[in-house]
């Protein structure tokens, strides 16, 4: 039972079914918007009860069958842990000058109680409690480090930093590294400076859309910001035998033991359902190198979602995830006809990543769909022939909304990069005057929720 609840609430909790849903994705993939929009849609679901197939929760079976009654946000549950900033997210999108909310950092939670009618002859009112756990996808990228020594990780990280696409961002770090003596004693001030340069390089790579950025906690430190254990970066072989190098090696092992393993052990064992947000459109815009890196990143981190008889990560002790959803976000940034293509691209990308069929053979139930948690565009057609689908919205930097043609998505996977013609416009949210009472317009938000929990509300 939760501390701080009154006796009646404690008794009620005994008869409440509970589900934990993990929500993850890399920076700008849409985690924050998804959680905020989903919670607002559930709170406002009553506005759509007589309008089957409409509203943000269209295709959410319990609502369309008339079973769903109401949702309540439970601030009193886990009141001593970081809470997802639902009201700030809601308000940033619900004003006349609507803006995308600030990204969350670290782990946070949002708990909702969903009241519903059971089916069958004896109908009863029951409660399903869902706990949404928001955690950064950047933390998943650290998983491969567990199987590496400091020397192996350093060689790999430095080689990646020296590639053509990344070299301009990592140049300040390499310049500073060049001034490090081969017999250098371990010095915390020196470590702070080099960590700052390495973190700056990682942030620039992440802002571009690249995903293999380690240590992931440097990008999303959460409660560990400024902690000595995060003063970690790779060193070339010539420096690794020095006292400074030995100090870094010790810190590398400490990072694995105290940061990476506890995160997976303490959080994954509690997750019942999982949604992974994929911003494939932004990666596609950046081209082949960014796309190839995303594929390789997912190939390395996908084992954490494996479960069943063969646990590929024995120290995890098994997970209980029963449903896994891969959501291609920003579905409103492509034309209506391309949304099915976007979903198909994700399926084909997963086939590239899971070339040994390990995911498909070990995951009991997983799905792929296109998603726009808050819709920022309208679907329109050109007036003049040949008529074609276009989008109506306001990209960042534009003063007003107008018509935009993003081009078409490639059908091949991997794409023929010489023939890719797609323009990713980062559309801003439009004013949504009715959002506080009706929720935000969305694409497949109700369908995603139905996949994750629909069967649990029967």
Tab-separated table of C-alpha atoms in Angstrom:
chain	number	residue	atom	x	y	z
A	1	UNK	CA	0.000	0.000	0.000
A	2	UNK	CA	1.034	3.586	-0.620
A	3	UNK	CA	2.059	5.799	2.286
A	4	UNK	CA	-0.128	8.873	2.816
A	5	UNK	CA	-3.400	7.330	1.600
A	6	UNK	CA	-6.473	7.425	3.829
A	7	UNK	CA	-7.919	4.075	5.072
A	8	UNK	CA	-10.672	3.931	2.433
A	9	UNK	CA	-8.155	4.560	-0.354
A	10	UNK	CA	-5.927	1.810	1.035
A	11	UNK	CA	-8.827	-0.648	1.018
A	12	UNK	CA	-9.742	0.426	-2.523
A	13	UNK	CA	-6.147	-0.159	-3.615
A	14	UNK	CA	-6.413	-3.811	-2.618
A	15	UNK	CA	-9.055	-4.323	-5.329
A	16	UNK	CA	-7.362	-2.207	-7.992
A	17	UNK	CA	-5.564	-3.909	-10.887
A	18	UNK	CA	-2.229	-2.234	-11.626
A	19	UNK	CA	-0.192	-2.001	-14.833
A	20	UNK	CA	3.115	-0.252	-15.443
A	21	UNK	CA	3.784	1.130	-18.920
A	22	UNK	CA	7.320	2.112	-19.887
A	23	UNK	CA	7.619	5.052	-22.307
A	24	UNK	CA	10.975	5.678	-23.951
A	25	UNK	CA	12.593	7.217	-27.000
A	26	UNK	CA	15.502	9.428	-27.940
A	27	UNK	CA	15.430	13.204	-27.554
A	28	UNK	CA	12.651	14.852	-29.627
A	29	UNK	CA	10.930	11.539	-30.300
A	30	UNK	CA	7.744	12.719	-28.592
A	31	UNK	CA	7.712	10.992	-25.167
A	32	UNK	CA	6.663	14.074	-23.225
A	33	UNK	CA	3.901	15.006	-25.665
A	34	UNK	CA	2.630	11.413	-25.753
A	35	UNK	CA	2.251	11.107	-21.978
A	36	UNK	CA	0.713	14.567	-21.605
A	37	UNK	CA	-1.716	14.090	-24.510
A	38	UNK	CA	-2.705	10.597	-23.399
A	39	UNK	CA	-3.476	11.737	-19.853
A	40	UNK	CA	-5.484	14.723	-21.108
A	41	UNK	CA	-7.425	12.528	-23.543
A	42	UNK	CA	-8.360	10.112	-20.737
A	43	UNK	CA	-9.398	12.907	-18.377
A	44	UNK	CA	-11.560	14.450	-21.143
A	45	UNK	CA	-12.925	11.178	-22.552
A	46	UNK	CA	-16.482	11.999	-21.421
A	47	UNK	CA	-16.700	14.660	-24.150
A	48	UNK	CA	-16.576	11.934	-26.830
A	49	UNK	CA	-18.766	9.200	-25.375
A	50	UNK	CA	-21.620	9.921	-27.786
A	51	UNK	CA	-19.321	10.421	-30.784
A	52	UNK	CA	-18.028	6.955	-31.647
A	53	UNK	CA	-14.897	6.962	-33.775
A	54	UNK	CA	-14.116	10.615	-33.074
A	55	UNK	CA	-11.769	12.488	-30.762
A	56	UNK	CA	-8.242	11.757	-29.535
A	57	UNK	CA	-9.203	8.290	-28.216
A	58	UNK	CA	-10.872	7.055	-31.388
A	59	UNK	CA	-10.294	3.272	-31.703
A	60	UNK	CA	-9.912	2.851	-27.939
A	61	UNK	CA	-12.238	-0.142	-27.572
A	62	UNK	CA	-13.420	0.334	-23.946
A	63	UNK	CA	-14.532	3.903	-24.727
A	64	UNK	CA	-16.302	2.964	-27.956
A	65	UNK	CA	-18.022	-0.022	-26.296
A	66	UNK	CA	-19.312	2.259	-23.546
A	67	UNK	CA	-17.305	0.525	-20.804
A	68	UNK	CA	-14.949	3.356	-19.931
A	69	UNK	CA	-16.301	5.706	-17.245
A	70	UNK	CA	-13.639	8.148	-16.090
A	71	UNK	CA	-9.941	8.718	-15.393
A	72	UNK	CA	-8.361	10.340	-12.355
A	73	UNK	CA	-4.769	11.516	-11.960
A	74	UNK	CA	-3.322	10.203	-8.695
A	75	UNK	CA	-0.727	12.656	-7.412
A	76	UNK	CA	-0.810	10.896	-4.038
A	77	UNK	CA	0.625	7.637	-5.398
A	78	UNK	CA	4.457	7.559	-5.348
A	79	UNK	CA	4.345	11.107	-4.006
A	80	UNK	CA	7.979	10.806	-2.926
A	81	UNK	CA	9.307	10.140	-6.450
A	82	UNK	CA	9.774	12.518	-9.428
A	83	UNK	CA	6.365	13.207	-11.006
A	84	UNK	CA	5.745	13.733	-14.698
A	85	UNK	CA	4.902	17.454	-15.116
A	86	UNK	CA	1.456	16.820	-16.583
A	87	UNK	CA	-0.082	20.207	-15.852
A	88	UNK	CA	2.855	22.142	-17.306
A	89	UNK	CA	2.779	19.985	-20.456
A	90	UNK	CA	-0.990	20.362	-20.753
A	91	UNK	CA	-0.903	24.120	-20.309
A	92	UNK	CA	1.945	24.681	-22.787
A	93	UNK	CA	-0.207	23.104	-25.508
A	94	UNK	CA	-3.583	24.499	-24.461
A	95	UNK	CA	-2.835	28.236	-24.646
A	96	UNK	CA	-3.499	30.551	-27.599
A	97	UNK	CA	0.285	30.690	-28.146
A	98	UNK	CA	0.628	26.908	-28.028
A	99	UNK	CA	4.202	25.577	-27.948
A	100	UNK	CA	5.762	22.156	-27.645
A	101	UNK	CA	6.560	21.480	-23.986
A	102	UNK	CA	10.014	21.302	-22.494
A	103	UNK	CA	11.489	17.816	-22.708
A	104	UNK	CA	11.547	15.832	-19.489
A	105	UNK	CA	14.860	14.682	-18.066
A	106	UNK	CA	15.522	11.524	-16.126
A	107	UNK	CA	12.837	9.180	-14.847
A	108	UNK	CA	9.399	10.473	-13.943
A	109	UNK	CA	6.004	8.892	-13.295
A	110	UNK	CA	2.359	9.661	-13.912
A	111	UNK	CA	-0.328	7.509	-12.281
A	112	UNK	CA	-3.964	7.391	-13.427
A	113	UNK	CA	-6.906	5.382	-12.155
A	114	UNK	CA	-9.252	4.277	-14.953
A	115	UNK	CA	-12.786	3.336	-13.869
A	116	UNK	CA	-14.732	1.023	-16.184
A	117	UNK	CA	-17.721	-1.313	-16.372
A	118	UNK	CA	-16.972	-5.015	-16.681
A	119	UNK	CA	-18.683	-7.038	-19.413
A	120	UNK	CA	-20.906	-10.038	-18.819
A	121	UNK	CA	-24.225	-10.584	-17.038
A	122	UNK	CA	-23.117	-9.158	-13.684
A	123	UNK	CA	-21.661	-5.761	-14.552
A	124	UNK	CA	-19.449	-4.132	-11.958
A	125	UNK	CA	-17.388	-0.974	-11.746
A	126	UNK	CA	-13.698	-1.772	-11.491
A	127	UNK	CA	-10.487	0.266	-11.540
A	128	UNK	CA	-7.329	-0.207	-13.559
A	129	UNK	CA	-4.379	1.813	-12.342
A	130	UNK	CA	-1.796	2.598	-15.006
A	131	UNK	CA	1.593	3.978	-14.068
A	132	UNK	CA	3.405	5.632	-16.964
A	133	UNK	CA	7.183	5.574	-16.458
A	134	UNK	CA	8.997	8.078	-18.644
A	135	UNK	CA	12.693	7.296	-19.108
A	136	UNK	CA	15.250	8.534	-21.675
A	137	UNK	CA	16.131	6.336	-24.627
A	138	UNK	CA	19.655	7.718	-24.296
A	139	UNK	CA	20.067	5.553	-21.201
A	140	UNK	CA	19.411	2.409	-23.240
A	141	UNK	CA	22.407	3.208	-25.450
A	142	UNK	CA	24.698	2.412	-22.523
A	143	UNK	CA	23.654	-1.255	-22.551
A	144	UNK	CA	26.523	-2.455	-24.839
A	145	UNK	CA	29.073	-0.908	-22.443
A	146	UNK	CA	28.334	-3.696	-19.967
A	147	UNK	CA	30.068	-6.193	-22.240
A	148	UNK	CA	33.119	-4.003	-22.874
A	149	UNK	CA	36.333	-3.184	-21.088
A	150	UNK	CA	37.368	0.446	-20.785
A	151	UNK	CA	39.990	-0.081	-23.505
A	152	UNK	CA	37.449	-1.624	-25.899
A	153	UNK	CA	34.915	1.098	-25.265
A	154	UNK	CA	37.542	3.833	-25.674
A	155	UNK	CA	38.724	2.498	-29.029
A	156	UNK	CA	35.158	2.276	-30.329
A	157	UNK	CA	34.056	5.674	-28.998
A	158	UNK	CA	37.135	7.510	-30.299
A	159	UNK	CA	36.866	5.861	-33.719
A	160	UNK	CA	33.223	6.935	-33.971
A	161	UNK	CA	34.082	10.476	-32.855
A	162	UNK	CA	36.669	10.679	-35.630
A	163	UNK	CA	34.293	9.783	-38.477
A	164	UNK	CA	33.623	12.387	-41.147
A	165	UNK	CA	30.148	13.293	-39.915
A	166	UNK	CA	31.192	13.701	-36.266
A	167	UNK	CA	34.759	15.025	-36.543
A	168	UNK	CA	33.902	18.731	-36.541
A	169	UNK	CA	31.924	18.368	-33.292
A	170	UNK	CA	34.611	16.282	-31.553
A	171	UNK	CA	37.519	18.497	-32.638
A	172	UNK	CA	37.609	20.562	-29.383
A	173	UNK	CA	37.729	17.362	-27.335
A	174	UNK	CA	40.594	15.897	-29.377
A	175	UNK	CA	42.477	19.199	-29.165
A	176	UNK	CA	42.175	19.183	-25.384
A	177	UNK	CA	43.054	15.491	-25.265
A	178	UNK	CA	46.246	16.233	-27.195
A	179	UNK	CA	47.462	18.369	-24.315
A	180	UNK	CA	47.070	15.519	-21.840
A	181	UNK	CA	50.440	14.068	-20.853
A	182	UNK	CA	51.090	10.319	-21.071
A	183	UNK	CA	52.188	10.252	-17.429
A	184	UNK	CA	49.418	12.487	-16.164
A	185	UNK	CA	48.270	12.020	-12.587
A	186	UNK	CA	44.545	11.707	-11.992
A	187	UNK	CA	43.145	15.164	-11.478
A	188	UNK	CA	39.437	15.870	-10.966
A	189	UNK	CA	39.646	19.365	-12.468
A	190	UNK	CA	41.151	17.928	-15.632
A	191	UNK	CA	38.438	15.284	-15.717
A	192	UNK	CA	35.727	17.958	-15.425
A	193	UNK	CA	37.151	19.920	-18.370
A	194	UNK	CA	37.508	16.898	-20.641
A	195	UNK	CA	34.057	15.649	-19.690
A	196	UNK	CA	32.628	19.025	-20.628
A	197	UNK	CA	34.221	18.823	-24.076
A	198	UNK	CA	33.073	15.230	-24.594
A	199	UNK	CA	29.535	16.049	-23.448
A	200	UNK	CA	29.423	19.054	-25.795
A	201	UNK	CA	30.374	16.831	-28.708
A	202	UNK	CA	27.742	14.240	-27.761
A	203	UNK	CA	25.056	16.909	-27.521
A	204	UNK	CA	25.837	18.247	-30.992
A	205	UNK	CA	25.667	14.738	-32.410
A	206	UNK	CA	22.339	14.132	-30.665
A	207	UNK	CA	20.931	17.456	-31.877
A	208	UNK	CA	21.773	16.399	-35.425
A	209	UNK	CA	19.838	13.160	-34.965
A	210	UNK	CA	22.619	10.666	-34.255
A	211	UNK	CA	21.980	8.065	-31.571
A	212	UNK	CA	25.175	6.203	-30.610
A	213	UNK	CA	26.207	8.672	-27.931
A	214	UNK	CA	27.881	7.238	-24.821
A	215	UNK	CA	27.773	7.640	-21.902
A	216	UNK	CA	24.052	8.268	-22.324
A	217	UNK	CA	23.782	9.811	-18.874
A	218	UNK	CA	25.921	12.756	-20.011
A	219	UNK	CA	23.029	13.758	-22.270
A	220	UNK	CA	20.250	12.982	-19.778
A	221	UNK	CA	21.866	13.023	-16.310
A	222	UNK	CA	18.635	13.337	-14.342
A	223	UNK	CA	19.353	13.434	-10.611
A	224	UNK	CA	23.035	12.627	-11.280
A	225	UNK	CA	23.856	16.001	-12.822
A	226	UNK	CA	27.374	17.102	-11.707
A	227	UNK	CA	27.995	13.729	-10.060
A	228	UNK	CA	31.654	12.587	-10.219
A	229	UNK	CA	30.612	9.212	-11.668
A	230	UNK	CA	29.539	11.031	-14.838
A	231	UNK	CA	32.992	12.515	-15.385
A	232	UNK	CA	33.710	9.814	-17.903
A	233	UNK	CA	35.171	9.886	-21.427
A	234	UNK	CA	37.381	7.660	-23.616
A	235	UNK	CA	41.173	7.823	-23.753
A	236	UNK	CA	43.611	6.689	-26.451
A	237	UNK	CA	45.905	3.758	-25.732
A	238	UNK	CA	48.915	6.013	-25.114
A	239	UNK	CA	47.144	7.562	-22.092
A	240	UNK	CA	45.438	4.521	-20.624
A	241	UNK	CA	48.446	3.190	-18.663
A	242	UNK	CA	48.985	6.481	-16.842
A	243	UNK	CA	47.537	7.166	-13.381
A	244	UNK	CA	44.958	9.336	-15.128
A	245	UNK	CA	44.015	6.477	-17.443
A	246	UNK	CA	43.742	4.034	-14.559
A	247	UNK	CA	41.471	6.494	-12.790
A	248	UNK	CA	39.231	6.666	-15.843
A	249	UNK	CA	39.177	2.880	-16.101
A	250	UNK	CA	38.066	2.639	-12.478
A	251	UNK	CA	35.347	5.206	-13.108
A	252	UNK	CA	34.175	3.295	-16.176
A	253	UNK	CA	33.664	0.159	-14.080
A	254	UNK	CA	31.964	2.215	-11.387
A	255	UNK	CA	29.606	3.703	-14.004
A	256	UNK	CA	28.613	0.220	-15.176
A	257	UNK	CA	28.102	-1.096	-11.654
A	258	UNK	CA	26.358	1.877	-10.048
A	259	UNK	CA	24.530	3.488	-12.970
A	260	UNK	CA	23.814	1.123	-15.851
A	261	UNK	CA	22.973	-2.117	-14.061
A	262	UNK	CA	20.772	-0.602	-11.336
A	263	UNK	CA	18.704	1.239	-13.945
A	264	UNK	CA	17.833	-1.953	-15.785
A	265	UNK	CA	17.409	-4.034	-12.653
A	266	UNK	CA	15.281	-1.545	-10.737
A	267	UNK	CA	12.993	-0.413	-13.527
A	268	UNK	CA	12.653	-3.064	-16.217
A	269	UNK	CA	11.531	-5.774	-13.835
A	270	UNK	CA	8.461	-3.665	-12.983
A	271	UNK	CA	7.363	-2.838	-16.546
A	272	UNK	CA	4.309	-4.713	-17.883
A	273	UNK	CA	3.928	-2.917	-21.236
A	274	UNK	CA	6.399	-0.860	-23.243
A	275	UNK	CA	6.136	1.778	-25.961
A	276	UNK	CA	9.246	2.828	-27.890
A	277	UNK	CA	8.950	6.169	-29.706
A	278	UNK	CA	10.855	6.408	-33.010
A	279	UNK	CA	11.475	9.727	-34.764
A	280	UNK	CA	12.295	8.054	-38.065
A	281	UNK	CA	11.384	11.130	-40.114
A	282	UNK	CA	14.109	13.348	-38.649
A	283	UNK	CA	16.689	10.599	-39.130
A	284	UNK	CA	15.522	10.098	-42.711
A	285	UNK	CA	15.980	13.810	-43.343
A	286	UNK	CA	19.602	13.640	-42.120
A	287	UNK	CA	20.539	10.899	-44.567
A	288	UNK	CA	22.321	7.572	-44.771
A	289	UNK	CA	24.850	7.917	-41.945
A	290	UNK	CA	22.227	8.966	-39.404
A	291	UNK	CA	19.909	6.178	-40.552
A	292	UNK	CA	22.632	3.512	-40.452
A	293	UNK	CA	23.619	4.637	-36.968
A	294	UNK	CA	20.036	4.374	-35.717
A	295	UNK	CA	19.755	0.842	-37.113
A	296	UNK	CA	22.980	-0.173	-35.399
A	297	UNK	CA	21.908	1.456	-32.130
A	298	UNK	CA	18.648	-0.472	-32.079
A	299	UNK	CA	20.469	-3.672	-32.941
A	300	UNK	CA	22.562	-3.190	-29.799
A	301	UNK	CA	19.779	-2.168	-27.396
A	302	UNK	CA	16.959	-4.403	-28.615
A	303	UNK	CA	17.997	-7.350	-26.381
A	304	UNK	CA	16.757	-5.467	-23.325
A	305	UNK	CA	13.198	-5.956	-24.600
A	306	UNK	CA	13.644	-9.688	-25.157
A	307	UNK	CA	11.839	-11.896	-22.733
A	308	UNK	CA	10.509	-15.398	-22.515
A	309	UNK	CA	12.341	-18.659	-22.021
A	310	UNK	CA	15.689	-17.336	-23.260
A	311	UNK	CA	16.846	-14.281	-21.404
A	312	UNK	CA	19.731	-12.725	-23.326
A	313	UNK	CA	20.674	-10.559	-20.356
A	314	UNK	CA	20.866	-13.003	-17.429
A	315	UNK	CA	21.600	-10.383	-14.754
A	316	UNK	CA	18.285	-8.689	-15.544
A	317	UNK	CA	16.547	-11.643	-13.928
A	318	UNK	CA	13.857	-11.666	-16.611
A	319	UNK	CA	11.264	-9.036	-17.480
A	320	UNK	CA	7.491	-9.298	-17.519
A	321	UNK	CA	6.744	-7.083	-20.538
A	322	UNK	CA	3.810	-8.701	-22.318
A	323	UNK	CA	3.209	-6.106	-25.036
A	324	UNK	CA	5.764	-4.002	-26.900
A	325	UNK	CA	4.732	-1.160	-29.214
A	326	UNK	CA	7.056	0.596	-31.662
A	327	UNK	CA	5.487	3.956	-32.540
A	328	UNK	CA	6.679	6.016	-35.510
A	329	UNK	CA	6.004	9.498	-34.190
A	330	UNK	CA	5.108	12.743	-35.991
A	331	UNK	CA	2.683	10.909	-38.262
A	332	UNK	CA	1.065	14.286	-38.951
A	333	UNK	CA	4.306	15.462	-40.599
A	334	UNK	CA	3.712	13.215	-43.632
A	335	UNK	CA	0.723	13.203	-45.946
A	336	UNK	CA	-2.202	10.880	-45.263
A	337	UNK	CA	-1.176	8.398	-47.947
A	338	UNK	CA	2.331	8.114	-46.535
A	339	UNK	CA	1.295	7.169	-42.975
A	340	UNK	CA	0.970	3.515	-43.897
A	341	UNK	CA	4.357	3.775	-45.618
A	342	UNK	CA	5.884	5.223	-42.439
A	343	UNK	CA	4.601	2.255	-40.448
A	344	UNK	CA	5.940	-0.131	-43.077
A	345	UNK	CA	9.342	1.570	-42.952
A	346	UNK	CA	9.549	0.863	-39.214
A	347	UNK	CA	8.603	-2.783	-39.769
A	348	UNK	CA	11.309	-3.141	-42.393
A	349	UNK	CA	13.836	-1.344	-40.214
A	350	UNK	CA	13.087	-3.780	-37.383
A	351	UNK	CA	13.657	-6.628	-39.844
A	352	UNK	CA	17.113	-5.206	-40.557
A	353	UNK	CA	17.820	-4.881	-36.838
A	354	UNK	CA	16.363	-8.258	-35.894
A	355	UNK	CA	17.972	-10.229	-38.718
A	356	UNK	CA	18.078	-13.392	-36.587
A	357	UNK	CA	14.368	-13.175	-35.696
A	358	UNK	CA	15.214	-13.033	-32.000
A	359	UNK	CA	12.642	-10.342	-31.258
A	360	UNK	CA	9.905	-12.037	-33.232
A	361	UNK	CA	10.601	-15.439	-31.719
A	362	UNK	CA	10.885	-14.295	-28.096
A	363	UNK	CA	8.415	-11.430	-27.769
A	364	UNK	CA	4.928	-12.722	-27.101
A	365	UNK	CA	3.200	-9.691	-28.635
A	366	UNK	CA	4.596	-6.635	-30.376
A	367	UNK	CA	3.118	-4.127	-32.789
A	368	UNK	CA	4.113	-1.192	-34.994
A	369	UNK	CA	2.008	1.867	-35.766
A	370	UNK	CA	2.213	5.481	-36.883
A	371	UNK	CA	1.381	8.019	-34.186
A	372	UNK	CA	0.799	11.738	-33.703
A	373	UNK	CA	-0.021	12.351	-30.033
A	374	UNK	CA	-0.917	15.979	-30.763
A	375	UNK	CA	-1.791	16.722	-34.343
A	376	UNK	CA	-0.165	19.890	-35.675
A	377	UNK	CA	-1.344	19.729	-39.307
A	378	UNK	CA	-4.470	19.254	-41.414
A	379	UNK	CA	-4.721	17.002	-44.470
A	380	UNK	CA	-5.514	18.923	-47.667
A	381	UNK	CA	-5.462	18.484	-51.432
A	382	UNK	CA	-4.073	20.849	-54.041
A	383	UNK	CA	-6.705	22.603	-56.140
A	384	UNK	CA	-5.033	22.413	-59.521
A	385	UNK	CA	-4.376	19.191	-61.418
A	386	UNK	CA	-2.596	16.945	-60.964
A	387	UNK	CA	-4.154	16.951	-57.499
A	388	UNK	CA	-2.028	15.617	-54.673
A	389	UNK	CA	-2.105	15.410	-50.892
A	390	UNK	CA	-0.391	18.176	-48.936
A	391	UNK	CA	-0.240	19.405	-45.338
A	392	UNK	CA	-1.586	22.611	-43.841
A	393	UNK	CA	0.294	23.887	-40.814
A	394	UNK	CA	2.927	26.270	-39.479
A	395	UNK	CA	6.543	25.060	-39.511
A	396	UNK	CA	8.994	26.496	-36.975
A	397	UNK	CA	10.126	29.957	-38.036
A	398	UNK	CA	7.058	30.692	-40.152
A	399	UNK	CA	4.684	33.473	-39.171
A	400	UNK	CA	1.445	31.805	-40.180
A	401	UNK	CA	0.025	28.479	-41.291
A	402	UNK	CA	-0.061	27.614	-44.994
A	403	UNK	CA	0.186	24.632	-47.341
A	404	UNK	CA	3.337	22.500	-47.461
A	405	UNK	CA	4.412	19.543	-49.567
A	406	UNK	CA	6.853	17.296	-47.653
A	407	UNK	CA	7.403	14.992	-50.629
A	408	UNK	CA	7.081	11.230	-50.428
A	409	UNK	CA	8.620	8.600	-48.195
A	410	UNK	CA	10.866	5.971	-49.795
A	411	UNK	CA	9.320	2.513	-50.033
A	412	UNK	CA	12.616	0.619	-50.018
A	413	UNK	CA	14.476	-0.340	-46.873
A	414	UNK	CA	17.233	0.602	-46.633
A	415	UNK	CA	16.325	3.565	-48.860
A	416	UNK	CA	17.931	4.399	-52.171
A	417	UNK	CA	19.396	7.623	-50.846
A	418	UNK	CA	20.014	9.053	-54.309
A	419	UNK	CA	16.258	9.130	-54.964
A	420	UNK	CA	14.960	10.188	-51.539
A	421	UNK	CA	12.905	13.367	-51.768
A	422	UNK	CA	11.425	14.144	-48.379
A	423	UNK	CA	11.399	17.415	-46.459
A	424	UNK	CA	10.918	17.257	-42.699
A	425	UNK	CA	9.089	20.364	-41.543
A	426	UNK	CA	8.955	20.752	-37.770
A	427	UNK	CA	5.379	21.936	-37.453
A	428	UNK	CA	4.372	23.957	-34.411
A	429	UNK	CA	1.136	23.129	-32.568
A	430	UNK	CA	-1.840	25.259	-33.594
A	431	UNK	CA	-4.068	27.037	-31.065
A	432	UNK	CA	-6.433	24.447	-29.583
A	433	UNK	CA	-9.115	26.332	-27.701
A	434	UNK	CA	-11.097	23.213	-26.755
A	435	UNK	CA	-8.115	21.153	-25.564
A	436	UNK	CA	-8.833	21.599	-21.850
A	437	UNK	CA	-12.287	20.062	-22.262
A	438	UNK	CA	-11.839	17.762	-25.262
A	439	UNK	CA	-8.162	16.835	-25.395
A	440	UNK	CA	-5.873	17.357	-28.365
A	441	UNK	CA	-6.486	16.145	-31.923
A	442	UNK	CA	-4.348	13.058	-32.552
A	443	UNK	CA	-3.586	10.235	-34.951
A	444	UNK	CA	-3.801	6.682	-33.564
A	445	UNK	CA	-3.499	7.722	-29.903
A	446	UNK	CA	-6.591	5.693	-29.008
A	447	UNK	CA	-5.392	2.803	-31.143
A	448	UNK	CA	-2.053	2.761	-29.312
A	449	UNK	CA	-3.785	2.803	-25.927
A	450	UNK	CA	-6.139	0.026	-27.018
A	451	UNK	CA	-3.179	-2.155	-27.956
A	452	UNK	CA	-1.434	-1.507	-24.658
A	453	UNK	CA	-4.347	-1.902	-22.212
A	454	UNK	CA	-7.594	-2.511	-24.119
A	455	UNK	CA	-7.779	-6.186	-23.151
A	456	UNK	CA	-7.345	-5.309	-19.488
A	457	UNK	CA	-10.578	-3.303	-19.345
A	458	UNK	CA	-12.978	-6.059	-20.419
